[in-house]
């Protein structure tokens, strides 16, 4: 049995983009993997990790499932860490792609927020690999998310803030709304449900999730009331 990857999200170089950032870039740029042999190994690794788990899987297991030699796997992925990172990166890329498809079904910005919240939780929790890691090997994924200096959440926030700014440009959301701050709050709400089980909100009940999103997330799209200040700024002294 080989050791577990040392860092799924942040990577070993603190100055390089995080795994999630690269997945986000892939989605935005619509990058495709044209190496059929590499894709075959990634497919086999995804199936292997989903069924057996990362810790219990070896590069030999992946090679056997892909029907290729061990040398072929190592030629394209020099270490198990690299292979795991690329598999997870591809799954998050698929998440970003699906998110964009899902929200297109909604007619209003409020509906898009609700649908985006529900579909995100469904997609991540229902993913055999990502959701499985959170349930069975949470220390691999959850710990990586919360110990990477905020890179993972910042990347998702960047993605969501970009969507909100498009809504502002289209006139669907007031330009007085701080898109970055709203995106930050929405992402942290979603992340908390993914990382910490809830005894009050049923994450398997999509109608319930939609109600929660409409009650607590949609109001964030409203501009701040006069006299309120952004966190970290001091209010004006009374005159």
Short mmCIF file of C-alpha atoms in Angstrom, two decimals:
data_model
loop_
_atom_site.label_atom_id
_atom_site.label_comp_id
_atom_site.label_asym_id
_atom_site.label_seq_id
_atom_site.Cartn_x
_atom_site.Cartn_y
_atom_site.Cartn_z
CA UNK A 1 0.00 0.00 0.00
CA UNK A 2 1.37 3.39 -0.96
CA UNK A 3 1.20 6.50 1.23
CA UNK A 4 -1.65 8.95 0.82
CA UNK A 5 -1.06 12.13 -1.18
CA UNK A 6 0.49 14.88 0.87
CA UNK A 7 -1.71 17.70 -0.43
CA UNK A 8 -4.62 17.39 -2.80
CA UNK A 9 -5.50 21.03 -3.22
CA UNK A 10 -2.53 23.28 -2.62
CA UNK A 11 0.27 21.35 -4.25
CA UNK A 12 3.89 21.37 -3.12
CA UNK A 13 4.85 24.79 -4.48
CA UNK A 14 3.12 27.61 -2.55
CA UNK A 15 3.72 30.01 -5.46
CA UNK A 16 2.03 27.79 -8.06
CA UNK A 17 -1.74 27.73 -8.74
CA UNK A 18 -3.72 25.39 -6.51
CA UNK A 19 -5.29 22.24 -7.92
CA UNK A 20 -8.71 23.84 -7.85
CA UNK A 21 -7.39 26.98 -9.54
CA UNK A 22 -6.06 24.87 -12.40
CA UNK A 23 -9.42 23.08 -12.70
CA UNK A 24 -11.13 26.46 -12.79
CA UNK A 25 -8.76 27.67 -15.53
CA UNK A 26 -9.42 24.48 -17.50
CA UNK A 27 -13.17 25.09 -17.30
CA UNK A 28 -12.94 28.75 -18.29
CA UNK A 29 -10.56 28.03 -21.16
CA UNK A 30 -12.41 24.82 -22.11
CA UNK A 31 -9.15 22.89 -22.13
CA UNK A 32 -9.42 19.28 -23.30
CA UNK A 33 -7.14 16.29 -22.76
CA UNK A 34 -6.29 14.87 -26.19
CA UNK A 35 -3.88 12.21 -24.92
CA UNK A 36 -6.01 9.03 -25.16
CA UNK A 37 -3.58 6.91 -23.16
CA UNK A 38 -3.43 9.50 -20.38
CA UNK A 39 -7.21 9.78 -20.32
CA UNK A 40 -7.46 5.99 -20.11
CA UNK A 41 -5.23 5.94 -17.03
CA UNK A 42 -7.22 8.78 -15.44
CA UNK A 43 -10.47 6.88 -16.06
CA UNK A 44 -9.02 3.76 -14.47
CA UNK A 45 -7.64 5.71 -11.51
CA UNK A 46 -11.01 7.40 -10.95
CA UNK A 47 -12.75 4.03 -10.89
CA UNK A 48 -10.08 2.49 -8.67
CA UNK A 49 -10.06 5.34 -6.14
CA UNK A 50 -13.86 5.48 -6.07
CA UNK A 51 -14.22 1.77 -5.40
CA UNK A 52 -11.24 1.06 -3.15
CA UNK A 53 -10.14 4.45 -1.84
CA UNK A 54 -6.92 6.34 -2.39
CA UNK A 55 -4.89 4.97 0.51
CA UNK A 56 -5.56 1.35 -0.39
CA UNK A 57 -4.86 1.81 -4.10
CA UNK A 58 -1.48 1.49 -5.76
CA UNK A 59 -0.11 2.53 -9.11
CA UNK A 60 -0.04 -1.18 -10.02
CA UNK A 61 -3.77 -1.40 -9.30
CA UNK A 62 -4.44 1.52 -11.63
CA UNK A 63 -2.23 0.05 -14.37
CA UNK A 64 -4.01 -3.29 -14.13
CA UNK A 65 -7.45 -1.68 -14.29
CA UNK A 66 -6.37 0.47 -17.28
CA UNK A 67 -4.93 -2.53 -19.08
CA UNK A 68 -1.52 -0.90 -19.44
CA UNK A 69 1.91 -1.49 -17.97
CA UNK A 70 3.08 0.05 -14.70
CA UNK A 71 5.79 1.84 -16.69
CA UNK A 72 3.13 3.47 -18.89
CA UNK A 73 1.38 4.88 -15.82
CA UNK A 74 4.63 6.24 -14.36
CA UNK A 75 5.62 7.71 -17.71
CA UNK A 76 2.58 9.98 -17.62
CA UNK A 77 2.26 10.43 -13.85
CA UNK A 78 5.61 10.29 -12.11
CA UNK A 79 4.17 9.75 -8.62
CA UNK A 80 0.94 8.62 -7.02
CA UNK A 81 0.49 12.16 -5.68
CA UNK A 82 0.54 13.50 -9.23
CA UNK A 83 -1.96 10.92 -10.43
CA UNK A 84 -4.38 11.62 -7.56
CA UNK A 85 -4.10 15.37 -8.09
CA UNK A 86 -4.89 15.03 -11.79
CA UNK A 87 -7.89 12.78 -11.14
CA UNK A 88 -9.32 15.18 -8.55
CA UNK A 89 -8.56 18.16 -10.78
CA UNK A 90 -10.54 16.59 -13.62
CA UNK A 91 -13.51 15.97 -11.32
CA UNK A 92 -13.57 19.58 -10.16
CA UNK A 93 -13.28 20.69 -13.79
CA UNK A 94 -16.40 18.63 -14.49
CA UNK A 95 -18.07 20.26 -11.49
CA UNK A 96 -17.40 23.76 -12.85
CA UNK A 97 -18.64 22.71 -16.30
CA UNK A 98 -21.85 21.21 -14.89
CA UNK A 99 -22.48 24.23 -12.66
CA UNK A 100 -22.50 26.50 -15.70
CA UNK A 101 -24.90 24.16 -17.49
CA UNK A 102 -27.24 23.88 -14.50
CA UNK A 103 -27.67 27.59 -13.87
CA UNK A 104 -28.61 28.19 -17.50
CA UNK A 105 -31.91 26.43 -16.78
CA UNK A 106 -33.01 29.21 -14.40
CA UNK A 107 -34.86 32.29 -15.63
CA UNK A 108 -33.98 34.77 -12.85
CA UNK A 109 -30.83 35.54 -10.92
CA UNK A 110 -32.55 34.42 -7.70
CA UNK A 111 -33.40 31.10 -9.31
CA UNK A 112 -29.80 30.75 -10.50
CA UNK A 113 -28.49 31.25 -6.98
CA UNK A 114 -30.89 28.64 -5.63
CA UNK A 115 -30.19 26.17 -8.41
CA UNK A 116 -26.45 26.75 -8.16
CA UNK A 117 -26.46 26.07 -4.42
CA UNK A 118 -28.54 22.92 -4.73
CA UNK A 119 -26.70 21.56 -7.77
CA UNK A 120 -23.29 22.23 -6.22
CA UNK A 121 -24.07 20.24 -3.09
CA UNK A 122 -25.64 17.49 -5.16
CA UNK A 123 -22.73 17.30 -7.59
CA UNK A 124 -19.98 17.22 -4.98
CA UNK A 125 -21.72 14.97 -2.45
CA UNK A 126 -22.90 12.65 -5.21
CA UNK A 127 -19.54 12.35 -6.92
CA UNK A 128 -18.21 8.83 -6.22
CA UNK A 129 -14.69 10.16 -5.76
CA UNK A 130 -15.04 13.62 -4.17
CA UNK A 131 -18.10 12.78 -2.11
CA UNK A 132 -16.63 9.42 -1.22
CA UNK A 133 -13.42 11.03 0.01
CA UNK A 134 -15.38 13.41 2.21
CA UNK A 135 -17.35 10.54 3.70
CA UNK A 136 -14.70 7.82 3.98
CA UNK A 137 -11.33 9.61 3.98
CA UNK A 138 -12.24 13.14 5.13
CA UNK A 139 -8.75 13.86 6.41
CA UNK A 140 -7.43 13.63 2.84
CA UNK A 141 -9.78 16.14 1.28
CA UNK A 142 -11.42 18.22 4.00
CA UNK A 143 -8.14 18.77 5.85
CA UNK A 144 -6.51 19.80 2.60
CA UNK A 145 -9.29 22.29 1.90
CA UNK A 146 -9.10 23.97 5.30
CA UNK A 147 -5.31 23.93 5.63
CA UNK A 148 -4.25 25.37 2.28
CA UNK A 149 -4.28 28.99 3.37
CA UNK A 150 -7.71 29.58 1.90
CA UNK A 151 -6.65 28.84 -1.69
CA UNK A 152 -9.46 26.39 -2.38
CA UNK A 153 -12.25 28.61 -1.08
CA UNK A 154 -10.70 31.63 -2.78
CA UNK A 155 -10.78 29.86 -6.14
CA UNK A 156 -14.43 28.88 -5.84
CA UNK A 157 -15.19 32.41 -4.62
CA UNK A 158 -13.42 33.82 -7.68
CA UNK A 159 -15.51 31.58 -9.93
CA UNK A 160 -18.80 32.57 -8.24
CA UNK A 161 -17.89 36.27 -8.05
CA UNK A 162 -17.30 36.21 -11.80
CA UNK A 163 -20.84 34.88 -12.30
CA UNK A 164 -22.24 37.61 -10.03
CA UNK A 165 -20.38 40.33 -11.94
CA UNK A 166 -21.94 39.05 -15.16
CA UNK A 167 -25.34 39.41 -13.50
CA UNK A 168 -24.42 42.98 -12.55
CA UNK A 169 -23.34 43.78 -16.10
CA UNK A 170 -26.67 42.40 -17.34
CA UNK A 171 -28.54 44.62 -14.89
CA UNK A 172 -29.86 41.71 -12.84
CA UNK A 173 -27.96 42.63 -9.67
CA UNK A 174 -27.24 46.11 -8.31
CA UNK A 175 -23.69 47.32 -8.86
CA UNK A 176 -23.74 48.38 -5.21
CA UNK A 177 -23.56 44.71 -4.24
CA UNK A 178 -20.03 43.61 -3.30
CA UNK A 179 -19.79 40.56 -5.56
CA UNK A 180 -16.60 39.27 -3.96
CA UNK A 181 -17.98 39.47 -0.43
CA UNK A 182 -21.31 37.91 -1.39
CA UNK A 183 -19.50 35.12 -3.22
CA UNK A 184 -17.28 34.57 -0.19
CA UNK A 185 -20.29 34.19 2.11
CA UNK A 186 -22.11 31.87 -0.28
CA UNK A 187 -19.06 29.65 -0.74
CA UNK A 188 -18.44 29.41 2.99
CA UNK A 189 -22.06 28.43 3.63
CA UNK A 190 -21.80 25.68 1.01
CA UNK A 191 -18.41 24.51 2.27
CA UNK A 192 -19.66 24.25 5.84
CA UNK A 193 -22.49 21.94 4.77
CA UNK A 194 -20.02 19.79 2.83
CA UNK A 195 -17.45 19.56 5.61
CA UNK A 196 -19.68 19.39 8.70
CA UNK A 197 -22.82 17.19 8.84
CA UNK A 198 -26.01 19.06 9.67
CA UNK A 199 -28.67 17.75 12.05
CA UNK A 200 -31.10 20.46 10.98
CA UNK A 201 -30.77 20.78 7.20
CA UNK A 202 -31.39 17.60 5.20
CA UNK A 203 -28.78 17.69 2.45
CA UNK A 204 -30.59 14.90 0.60
CA UNK A 205 -33.81 16.93 0.38
CA UNK A 206 -33.32 19.27 -2.58
CA UNK A 207 -36.60 21.07 -1.95
CA UNK A 208 -35.42 21.85 1.59
CA UNK A 209 -32.06 23.04 0.30
CA UNK A 210 -33.81 25.29 -2.22
CA UNK A 211 -35.90 26.81 0.57
CA UNK A 212 -32.78 27.46 2.65
CA UNK A 213 -31.02 29.08 -0.32
CA UNK A 214 -33.99 31.29 -1.14
CA UNK A 215 -34.34 32.40 2.48
CA UNK A 216 -30.70 33.06 3.30
CA UNK A 217 -28.62 33.32 0.10
CA UNK A 218 -30.90 35.20 -2.29
CA UNK A 219 -31.23 38.22 0.07
CA UNK A 220 -27.46 38.67 -0.25
CA UNK A 221 -28.12 39.95 -3.77
CA UNK A 222 -29.78 43.05 -2.39
CA UNK A 223 -27.60 46.18 -2.08
CA UNK A 224 -26.53 47.08 1.47
CA UNK A 225 -28.78 49.41 3.40
CA UNK A 226 -27.67 53.01 3.70
CA UNK A 227 -25.22 53.45 6.55
CA UNK A 228 -23.89 49.90 6.58
CA UNK A 229 -20.19 49.31 6.13
CA UNK A 230 -18.14 46.52 4.65
CA UNK A 231 -16.45 44.23 7.22
CA UNK A 232 -13.05 45.59 8.16
CA UNK A 233 -14.03 49.23 7.72
CA UNK A 234 -14.91 51.60 10.48
CA UNK A 235 -18.29 53.34 10.46
CA UNK A 236 -18.32 57.10 10.04
CA UNK A 237 -18.46 58.97 13.36
CA UNK A 238 -21.78 60.48 14.32
CA UNK A 239 -22.04 64.16 13.55
#
